[in-house]
XYZ file of N, CA and C in Angstrom:
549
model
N 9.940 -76.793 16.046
C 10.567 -78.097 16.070
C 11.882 -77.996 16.828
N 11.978 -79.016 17.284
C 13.731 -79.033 18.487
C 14.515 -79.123 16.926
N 15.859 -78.980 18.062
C 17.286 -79.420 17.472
C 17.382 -80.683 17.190
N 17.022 -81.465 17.616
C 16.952 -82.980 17.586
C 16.504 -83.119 16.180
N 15.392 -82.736 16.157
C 14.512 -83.318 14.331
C 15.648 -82.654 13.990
N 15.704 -81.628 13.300
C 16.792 -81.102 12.642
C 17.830 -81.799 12.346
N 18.782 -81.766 13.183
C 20.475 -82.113 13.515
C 19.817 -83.983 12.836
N 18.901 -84.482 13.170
C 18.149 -86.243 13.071
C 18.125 -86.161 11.691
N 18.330 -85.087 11.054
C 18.087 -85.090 9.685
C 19.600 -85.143 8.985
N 20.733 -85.870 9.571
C 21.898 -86.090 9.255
C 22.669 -84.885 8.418
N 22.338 -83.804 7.982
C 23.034 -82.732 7.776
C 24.033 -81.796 8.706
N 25.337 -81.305 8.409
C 25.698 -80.500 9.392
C 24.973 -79.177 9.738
N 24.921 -78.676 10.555
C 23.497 -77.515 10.935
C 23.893 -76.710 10.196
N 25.204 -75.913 9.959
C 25.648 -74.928 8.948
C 24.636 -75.001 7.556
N 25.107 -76.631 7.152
C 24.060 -76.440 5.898
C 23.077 -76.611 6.159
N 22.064 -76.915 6.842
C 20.708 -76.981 6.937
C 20.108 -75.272 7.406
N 21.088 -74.588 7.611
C 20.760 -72.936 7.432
C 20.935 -72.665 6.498
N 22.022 -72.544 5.860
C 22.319 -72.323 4.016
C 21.126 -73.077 3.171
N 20.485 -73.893 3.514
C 19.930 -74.556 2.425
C 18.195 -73.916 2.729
N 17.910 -73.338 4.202
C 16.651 -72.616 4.597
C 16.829 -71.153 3.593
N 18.210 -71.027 3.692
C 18.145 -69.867 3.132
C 17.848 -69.468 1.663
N 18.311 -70.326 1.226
C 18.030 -70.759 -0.173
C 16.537 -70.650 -0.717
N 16.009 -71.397 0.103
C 14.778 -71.636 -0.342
C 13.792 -70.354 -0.325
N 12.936 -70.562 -1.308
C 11.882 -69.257 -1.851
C 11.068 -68.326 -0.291
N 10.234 -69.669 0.112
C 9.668 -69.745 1.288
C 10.352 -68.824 2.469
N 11.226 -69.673 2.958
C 12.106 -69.220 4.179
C 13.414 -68.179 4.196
N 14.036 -68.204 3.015
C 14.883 -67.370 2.633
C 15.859 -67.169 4.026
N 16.393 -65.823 4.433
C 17.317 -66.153 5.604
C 16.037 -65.407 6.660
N 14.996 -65.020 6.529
C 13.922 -64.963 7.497
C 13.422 -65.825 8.796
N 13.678 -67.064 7.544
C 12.740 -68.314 8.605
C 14.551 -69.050 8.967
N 16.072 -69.224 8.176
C 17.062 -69.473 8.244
C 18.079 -68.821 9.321
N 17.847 -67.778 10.050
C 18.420 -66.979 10.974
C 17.674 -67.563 12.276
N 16.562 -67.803 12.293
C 15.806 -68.211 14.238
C 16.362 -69.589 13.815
N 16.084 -70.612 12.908
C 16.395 -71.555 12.914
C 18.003 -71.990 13.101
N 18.566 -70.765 12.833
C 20.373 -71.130 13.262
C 20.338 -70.586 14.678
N 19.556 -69.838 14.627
C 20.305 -68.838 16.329
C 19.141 -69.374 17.551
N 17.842 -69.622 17.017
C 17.204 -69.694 18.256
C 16.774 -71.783 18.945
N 17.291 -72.313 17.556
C 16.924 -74.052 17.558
C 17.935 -74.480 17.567
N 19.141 -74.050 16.632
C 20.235 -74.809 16.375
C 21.797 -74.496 17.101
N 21.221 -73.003 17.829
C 22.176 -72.493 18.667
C 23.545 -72.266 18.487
N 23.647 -71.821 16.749
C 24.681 -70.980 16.092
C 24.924 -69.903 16.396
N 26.446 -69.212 16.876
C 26.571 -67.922 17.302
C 25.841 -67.438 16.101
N 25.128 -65.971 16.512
C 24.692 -65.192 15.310
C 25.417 -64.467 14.074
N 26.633 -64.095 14.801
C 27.283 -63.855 13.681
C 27.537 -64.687 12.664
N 27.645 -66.144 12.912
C 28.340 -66.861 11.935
C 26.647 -67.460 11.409
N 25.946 -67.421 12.061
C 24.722 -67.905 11.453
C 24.168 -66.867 10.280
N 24.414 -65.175 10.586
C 24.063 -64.238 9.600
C 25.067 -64.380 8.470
N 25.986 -65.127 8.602
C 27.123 -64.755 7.389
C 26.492 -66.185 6.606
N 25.828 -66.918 7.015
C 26.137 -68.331 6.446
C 24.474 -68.016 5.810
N 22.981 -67.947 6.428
C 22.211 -67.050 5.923
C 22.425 -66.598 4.582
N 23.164 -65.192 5.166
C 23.326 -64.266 3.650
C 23.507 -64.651 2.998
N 24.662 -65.601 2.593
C 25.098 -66.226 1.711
C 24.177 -66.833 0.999
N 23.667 -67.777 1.712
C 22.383 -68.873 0.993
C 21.032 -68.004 0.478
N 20.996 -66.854 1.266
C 19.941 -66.298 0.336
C 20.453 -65.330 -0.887
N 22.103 -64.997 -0.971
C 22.245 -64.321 -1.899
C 22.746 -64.969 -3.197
N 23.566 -66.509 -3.089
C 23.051 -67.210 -3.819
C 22.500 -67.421 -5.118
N 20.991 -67.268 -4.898
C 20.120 -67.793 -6.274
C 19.792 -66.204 -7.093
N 20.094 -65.374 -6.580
C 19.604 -64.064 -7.129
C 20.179 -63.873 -8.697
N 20.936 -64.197 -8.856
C 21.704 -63.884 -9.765
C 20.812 -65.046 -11.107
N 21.469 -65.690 -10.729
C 20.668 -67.084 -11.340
C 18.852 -67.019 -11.681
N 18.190 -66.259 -10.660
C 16.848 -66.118 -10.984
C 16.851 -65.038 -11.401
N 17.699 -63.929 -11.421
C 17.639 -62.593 -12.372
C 18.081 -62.895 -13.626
N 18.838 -63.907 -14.454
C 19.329 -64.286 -15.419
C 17.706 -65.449 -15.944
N 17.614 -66.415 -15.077
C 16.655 -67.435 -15.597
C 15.161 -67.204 -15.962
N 14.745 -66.205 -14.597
C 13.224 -66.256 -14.908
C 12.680 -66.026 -15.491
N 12.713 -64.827 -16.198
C 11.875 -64.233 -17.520
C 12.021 -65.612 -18.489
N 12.943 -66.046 -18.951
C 13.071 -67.169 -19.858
C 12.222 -68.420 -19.598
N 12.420 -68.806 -17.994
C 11.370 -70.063 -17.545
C 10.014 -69.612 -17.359
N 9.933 -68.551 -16.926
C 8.354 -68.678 -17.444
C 8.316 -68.191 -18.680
N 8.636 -68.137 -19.551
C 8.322 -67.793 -21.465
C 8.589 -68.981 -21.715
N 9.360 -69.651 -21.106
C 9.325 -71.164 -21.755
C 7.294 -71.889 -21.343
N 7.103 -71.887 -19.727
C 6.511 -72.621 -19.289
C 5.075 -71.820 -19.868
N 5.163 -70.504 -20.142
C 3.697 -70.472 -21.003
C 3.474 -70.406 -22.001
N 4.027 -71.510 -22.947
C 4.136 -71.826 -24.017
C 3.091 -73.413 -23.943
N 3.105 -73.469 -22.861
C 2.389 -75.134 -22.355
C 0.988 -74.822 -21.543
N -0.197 -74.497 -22.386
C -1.451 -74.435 -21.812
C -1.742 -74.638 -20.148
N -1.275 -76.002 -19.411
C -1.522 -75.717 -18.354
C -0.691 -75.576 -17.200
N 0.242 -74.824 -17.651
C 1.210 -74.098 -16.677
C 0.712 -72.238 -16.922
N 0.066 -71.983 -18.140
C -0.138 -70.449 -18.602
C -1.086 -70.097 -16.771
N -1.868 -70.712 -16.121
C -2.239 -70.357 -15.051
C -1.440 -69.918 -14.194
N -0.429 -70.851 -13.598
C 0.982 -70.439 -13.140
C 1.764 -69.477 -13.302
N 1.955 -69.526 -14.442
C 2.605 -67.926 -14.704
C 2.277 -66.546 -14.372
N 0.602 -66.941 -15.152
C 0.422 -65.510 -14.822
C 0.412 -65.363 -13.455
N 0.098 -65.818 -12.820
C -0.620 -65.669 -11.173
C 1.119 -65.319 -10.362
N 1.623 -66.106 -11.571
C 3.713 -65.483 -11.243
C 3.767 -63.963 -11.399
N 3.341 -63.586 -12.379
C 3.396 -62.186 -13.073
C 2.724 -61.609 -12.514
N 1.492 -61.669 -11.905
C 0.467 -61.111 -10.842
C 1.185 -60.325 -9.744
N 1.267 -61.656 -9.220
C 2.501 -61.393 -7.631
C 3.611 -60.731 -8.248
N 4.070 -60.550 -8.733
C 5.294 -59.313 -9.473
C 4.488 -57.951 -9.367
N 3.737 -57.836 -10.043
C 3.067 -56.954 -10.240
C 2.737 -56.459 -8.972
N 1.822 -57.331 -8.324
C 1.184 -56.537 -7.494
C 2.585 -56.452 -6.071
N 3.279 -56.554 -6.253
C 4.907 -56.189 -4.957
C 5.274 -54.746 -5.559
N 5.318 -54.599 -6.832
C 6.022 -53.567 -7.697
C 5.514 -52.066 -7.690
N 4.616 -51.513 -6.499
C 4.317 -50.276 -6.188
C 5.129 -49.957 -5.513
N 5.617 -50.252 -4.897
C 6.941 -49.455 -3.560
C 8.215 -49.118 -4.963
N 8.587 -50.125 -6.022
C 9.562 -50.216 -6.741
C 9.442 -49.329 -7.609
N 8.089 -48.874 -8.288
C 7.475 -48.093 -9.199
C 7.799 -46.773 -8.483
N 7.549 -46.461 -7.199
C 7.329 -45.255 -6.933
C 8.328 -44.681 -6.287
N 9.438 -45.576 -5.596
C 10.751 -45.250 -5.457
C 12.249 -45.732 -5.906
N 11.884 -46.391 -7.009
C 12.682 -46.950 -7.907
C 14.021 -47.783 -7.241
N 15.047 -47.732 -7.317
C 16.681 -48.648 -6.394
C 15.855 -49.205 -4.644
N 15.809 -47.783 -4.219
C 15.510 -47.992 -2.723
C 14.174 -48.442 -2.643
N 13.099 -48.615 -3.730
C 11.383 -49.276 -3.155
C 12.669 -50.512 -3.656
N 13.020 -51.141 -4.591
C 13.424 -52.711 -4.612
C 14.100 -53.011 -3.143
N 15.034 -51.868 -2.383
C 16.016 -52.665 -1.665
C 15.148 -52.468 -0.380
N 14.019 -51.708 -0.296
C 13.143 -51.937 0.601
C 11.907 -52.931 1.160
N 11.576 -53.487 -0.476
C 10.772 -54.436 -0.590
C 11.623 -55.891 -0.314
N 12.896 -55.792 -0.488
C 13.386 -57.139 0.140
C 13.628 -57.028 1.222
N 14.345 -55.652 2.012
C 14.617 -55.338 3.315
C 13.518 -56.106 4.224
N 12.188 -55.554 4.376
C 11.365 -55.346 4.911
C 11.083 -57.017 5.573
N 11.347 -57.464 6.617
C 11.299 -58.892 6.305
C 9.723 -59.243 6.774
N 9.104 -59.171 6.192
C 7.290 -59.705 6.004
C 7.023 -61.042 4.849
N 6.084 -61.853 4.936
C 5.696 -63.060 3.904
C 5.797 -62.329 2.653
N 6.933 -62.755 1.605
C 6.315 -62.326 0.439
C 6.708 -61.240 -0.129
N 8.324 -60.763 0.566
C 8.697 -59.568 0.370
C 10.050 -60.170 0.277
N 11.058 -61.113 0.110
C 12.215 -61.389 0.280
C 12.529 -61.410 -1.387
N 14.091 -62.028 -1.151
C 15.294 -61.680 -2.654
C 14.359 -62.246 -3.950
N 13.927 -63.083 -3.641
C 13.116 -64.162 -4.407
C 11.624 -62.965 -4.958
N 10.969 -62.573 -4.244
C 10.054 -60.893 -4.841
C 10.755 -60.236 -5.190
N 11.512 -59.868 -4.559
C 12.519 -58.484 -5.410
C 13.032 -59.297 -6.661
N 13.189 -60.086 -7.028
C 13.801 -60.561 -7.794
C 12.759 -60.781 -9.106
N 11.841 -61.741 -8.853
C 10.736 -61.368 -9.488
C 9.784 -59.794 -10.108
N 10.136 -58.829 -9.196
C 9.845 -57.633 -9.696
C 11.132 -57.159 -10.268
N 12.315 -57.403 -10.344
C 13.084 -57.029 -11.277
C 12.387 -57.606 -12.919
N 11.985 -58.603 -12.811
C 11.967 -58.993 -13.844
C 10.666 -58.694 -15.021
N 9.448 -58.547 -13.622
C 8.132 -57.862 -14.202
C 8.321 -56.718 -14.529
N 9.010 -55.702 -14.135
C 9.082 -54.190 -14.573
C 10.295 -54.184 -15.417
N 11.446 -55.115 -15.481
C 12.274 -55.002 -16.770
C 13.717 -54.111 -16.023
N 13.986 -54.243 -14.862
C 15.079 -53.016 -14.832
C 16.032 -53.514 -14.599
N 16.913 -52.545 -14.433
C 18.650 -53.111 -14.740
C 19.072 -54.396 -13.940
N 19.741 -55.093 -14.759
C 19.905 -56.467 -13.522
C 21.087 -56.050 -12.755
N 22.181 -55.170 -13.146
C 23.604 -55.135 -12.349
C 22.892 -54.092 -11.028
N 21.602 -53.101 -11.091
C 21.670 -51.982 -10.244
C 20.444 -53.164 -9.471
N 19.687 -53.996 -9.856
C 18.627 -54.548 -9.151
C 19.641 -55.370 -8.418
N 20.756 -56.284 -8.836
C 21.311 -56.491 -7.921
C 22.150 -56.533 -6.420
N 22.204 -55.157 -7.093
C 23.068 -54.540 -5.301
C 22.255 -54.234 -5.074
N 20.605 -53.619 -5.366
C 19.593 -53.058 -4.298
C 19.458 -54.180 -3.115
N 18.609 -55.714 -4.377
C 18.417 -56.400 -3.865
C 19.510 -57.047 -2.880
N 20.899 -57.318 -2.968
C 21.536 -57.692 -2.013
C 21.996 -56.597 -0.793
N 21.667 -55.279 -1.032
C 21.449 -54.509 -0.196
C 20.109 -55.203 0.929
N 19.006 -54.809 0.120
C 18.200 -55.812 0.774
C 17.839 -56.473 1.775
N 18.511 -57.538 1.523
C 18.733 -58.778 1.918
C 19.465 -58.868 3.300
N 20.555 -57.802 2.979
C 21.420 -57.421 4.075
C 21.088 -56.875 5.164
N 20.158 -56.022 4.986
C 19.544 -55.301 5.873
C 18.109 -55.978 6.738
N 17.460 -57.054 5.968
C 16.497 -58.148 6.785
C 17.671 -58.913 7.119
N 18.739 -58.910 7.436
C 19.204 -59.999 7.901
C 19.801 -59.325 9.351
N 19.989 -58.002 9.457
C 20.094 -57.442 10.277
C 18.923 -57.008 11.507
N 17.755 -56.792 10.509
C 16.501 -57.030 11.217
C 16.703 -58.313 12.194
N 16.020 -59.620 11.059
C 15.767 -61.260 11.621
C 16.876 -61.252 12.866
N 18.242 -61.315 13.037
C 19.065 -61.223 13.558
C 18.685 -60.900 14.934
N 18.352 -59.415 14.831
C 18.301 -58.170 16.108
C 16.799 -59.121 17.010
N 15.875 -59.366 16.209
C 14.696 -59.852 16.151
C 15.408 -61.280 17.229
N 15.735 -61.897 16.538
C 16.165 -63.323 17.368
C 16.832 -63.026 18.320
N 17.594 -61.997 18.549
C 18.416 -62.149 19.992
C 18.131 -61.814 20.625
N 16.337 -60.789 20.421
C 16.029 -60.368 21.660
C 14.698 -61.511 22.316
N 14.751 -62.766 21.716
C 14.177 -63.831 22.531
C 12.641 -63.627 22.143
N 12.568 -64.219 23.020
C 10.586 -63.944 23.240
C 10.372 -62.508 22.956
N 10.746 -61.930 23.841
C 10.405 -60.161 23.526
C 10.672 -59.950 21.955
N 11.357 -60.484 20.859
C 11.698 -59.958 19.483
C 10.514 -61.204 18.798
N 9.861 -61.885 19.282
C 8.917 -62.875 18.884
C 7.617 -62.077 19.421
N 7.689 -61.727 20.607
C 6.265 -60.909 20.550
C 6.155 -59.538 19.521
N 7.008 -58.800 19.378
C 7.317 -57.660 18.703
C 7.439 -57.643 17.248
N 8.115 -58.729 16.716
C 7.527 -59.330 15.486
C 5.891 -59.541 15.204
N 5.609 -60.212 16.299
C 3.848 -60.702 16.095
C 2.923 -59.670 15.911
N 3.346 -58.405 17.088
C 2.664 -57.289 16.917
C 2.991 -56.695 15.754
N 4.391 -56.194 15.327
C 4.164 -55.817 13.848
C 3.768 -56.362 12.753
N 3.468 -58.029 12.386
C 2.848 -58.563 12.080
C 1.179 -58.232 12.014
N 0.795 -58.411 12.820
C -0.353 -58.658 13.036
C -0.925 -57.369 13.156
N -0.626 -56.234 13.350
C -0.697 -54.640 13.271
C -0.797 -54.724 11.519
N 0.233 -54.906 10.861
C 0.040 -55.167 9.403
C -1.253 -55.706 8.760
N -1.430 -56.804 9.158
C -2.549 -57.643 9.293
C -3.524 -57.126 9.267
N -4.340 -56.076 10.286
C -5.170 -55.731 10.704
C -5.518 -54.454 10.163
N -4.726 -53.367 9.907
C -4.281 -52.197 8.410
C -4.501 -52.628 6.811
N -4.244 -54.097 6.765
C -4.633 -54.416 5.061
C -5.799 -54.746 5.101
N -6.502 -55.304 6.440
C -7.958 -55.846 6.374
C -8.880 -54.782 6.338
N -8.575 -53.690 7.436
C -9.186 -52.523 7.235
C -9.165 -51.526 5.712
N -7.486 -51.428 5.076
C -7.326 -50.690 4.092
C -8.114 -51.394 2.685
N -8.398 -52.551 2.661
C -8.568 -53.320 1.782
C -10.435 -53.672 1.985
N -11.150 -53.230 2.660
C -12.493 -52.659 3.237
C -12.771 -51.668 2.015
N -12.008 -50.565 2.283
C -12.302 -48.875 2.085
C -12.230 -49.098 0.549
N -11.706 -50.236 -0.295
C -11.268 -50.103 -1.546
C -12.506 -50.242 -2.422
N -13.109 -49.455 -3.393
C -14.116 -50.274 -4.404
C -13.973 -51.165 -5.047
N -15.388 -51.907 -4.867
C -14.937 -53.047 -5.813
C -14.411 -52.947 -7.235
C-alpha cells in the first residue's frame, strides 16, 4: 500500500508505526518497512519508535496472560481458544526448552511469522519461567529483529529478495522435515 492510504488515515506516521508495532500480527517486523520503506522515516528514528511499540505490551502480557486465559476457560466456548493458545506456546517452546534465556531471546530475535515478543511472551508463560529474566531475554530479542528488519529494509529490493529466499528456504525444509515425521 502507498503512503497516501496510510498518512489518508489521519494519524501522524510516527504513530501509525508505534501502533504496527504494537500489534500481535506485525509487531516491529511488518512496523520497520512500513516506517522506512512506505512512510520514508529515517531508520534510526523509525527503529527507536518500533522498539518501543513492540516493547510496550510485554510486560503487561507477561503479567496478564496466564490470568486471561484462566479466566476465558472457564467459559465453554472460548476453552477451544485457549487451548489452541497453549498449543502454539507449546509447540514455539523447543528452542526455549533446550536452550533456556538465549532459545527465548532467540525465538523472538529470529524475525519469521510467529516468532515475535508476543510468542516469546506466550512461552514465558506456557513453561512458567522467570518473568524479570524472560524479560530482558525477550527485549533482548526484540532488539536484535529490529536490527535484522532494519538491515533487511535498507538494503531495498535486494533485502526483500533475501528475506523471500530465507523465507521460503524455511518453507521448503518444514515441508520436507515434516514428510520424514511419523504419523
Amino acid at each position: 500500500m502507498s503512503s497516501e492510504f496510510w498518512l489518508g488515515l489521519g494519524l501522524p506516521p510516527e504513530l501509525l508505526v508505534f501502533l504496527a508495532a504494537v500489534l500481535p500480527v506485525s509487531e516491529l517486523r511488518g512496523a520497520l518497512p512500513l516506517a522506512i520503506n512506505v512512510l520514508g522515516i529515517p531508520w534510526y528514528w523509525a527503529y527507536l519508535i518500533a522498539l518501543a511499540g513492540n516493547l510496550l505490551p510485554i510486560p503487561v502480557i507477561l503479567v496478564l496472560l496466564e490470568k486471561v486465559l484462566n479466566l476465558l476457560e472457564r467459559f465453554s466456548f472460548m476453552r477451544g481458544f485457549t487451548r489452541w493458545i497453549y498449543a502454539l506456546g507449546q509447540r514455539r517452546s523447543t528452542p526455549v526448552e533446550k536452550y533456556k534465556r538465549i532459545g527465548l531471546m532467540m525465538l523472538v530475535a529470529v524475525p519469521l511469522p510467529v516468532t515475535g515478543a508476543w510468542t516469546g511472551s506466550l512461552v514465558e508463560v506456557v513453561l512458567g519461567l522467570n518473568y524479570k529474566e524472560a524479560l530482558i531475554y525477550i527485549s533482548l530479542g526484540v532488539a536484535i529483529a529490529g536490527v535484522i528488519v532494519t538491515s533487511l529494509c535498507l538494503l531495498g529490493w535486494f533485502g526483500a529478495i533475501l528475506a523471500g529466499g530465507v523465507l521460503g528456504g524455511i518453507g521448503v525444509y518444514r515441508i520436507i522435515h515434516s514428510k520424514n515425521r511419523p504419523l
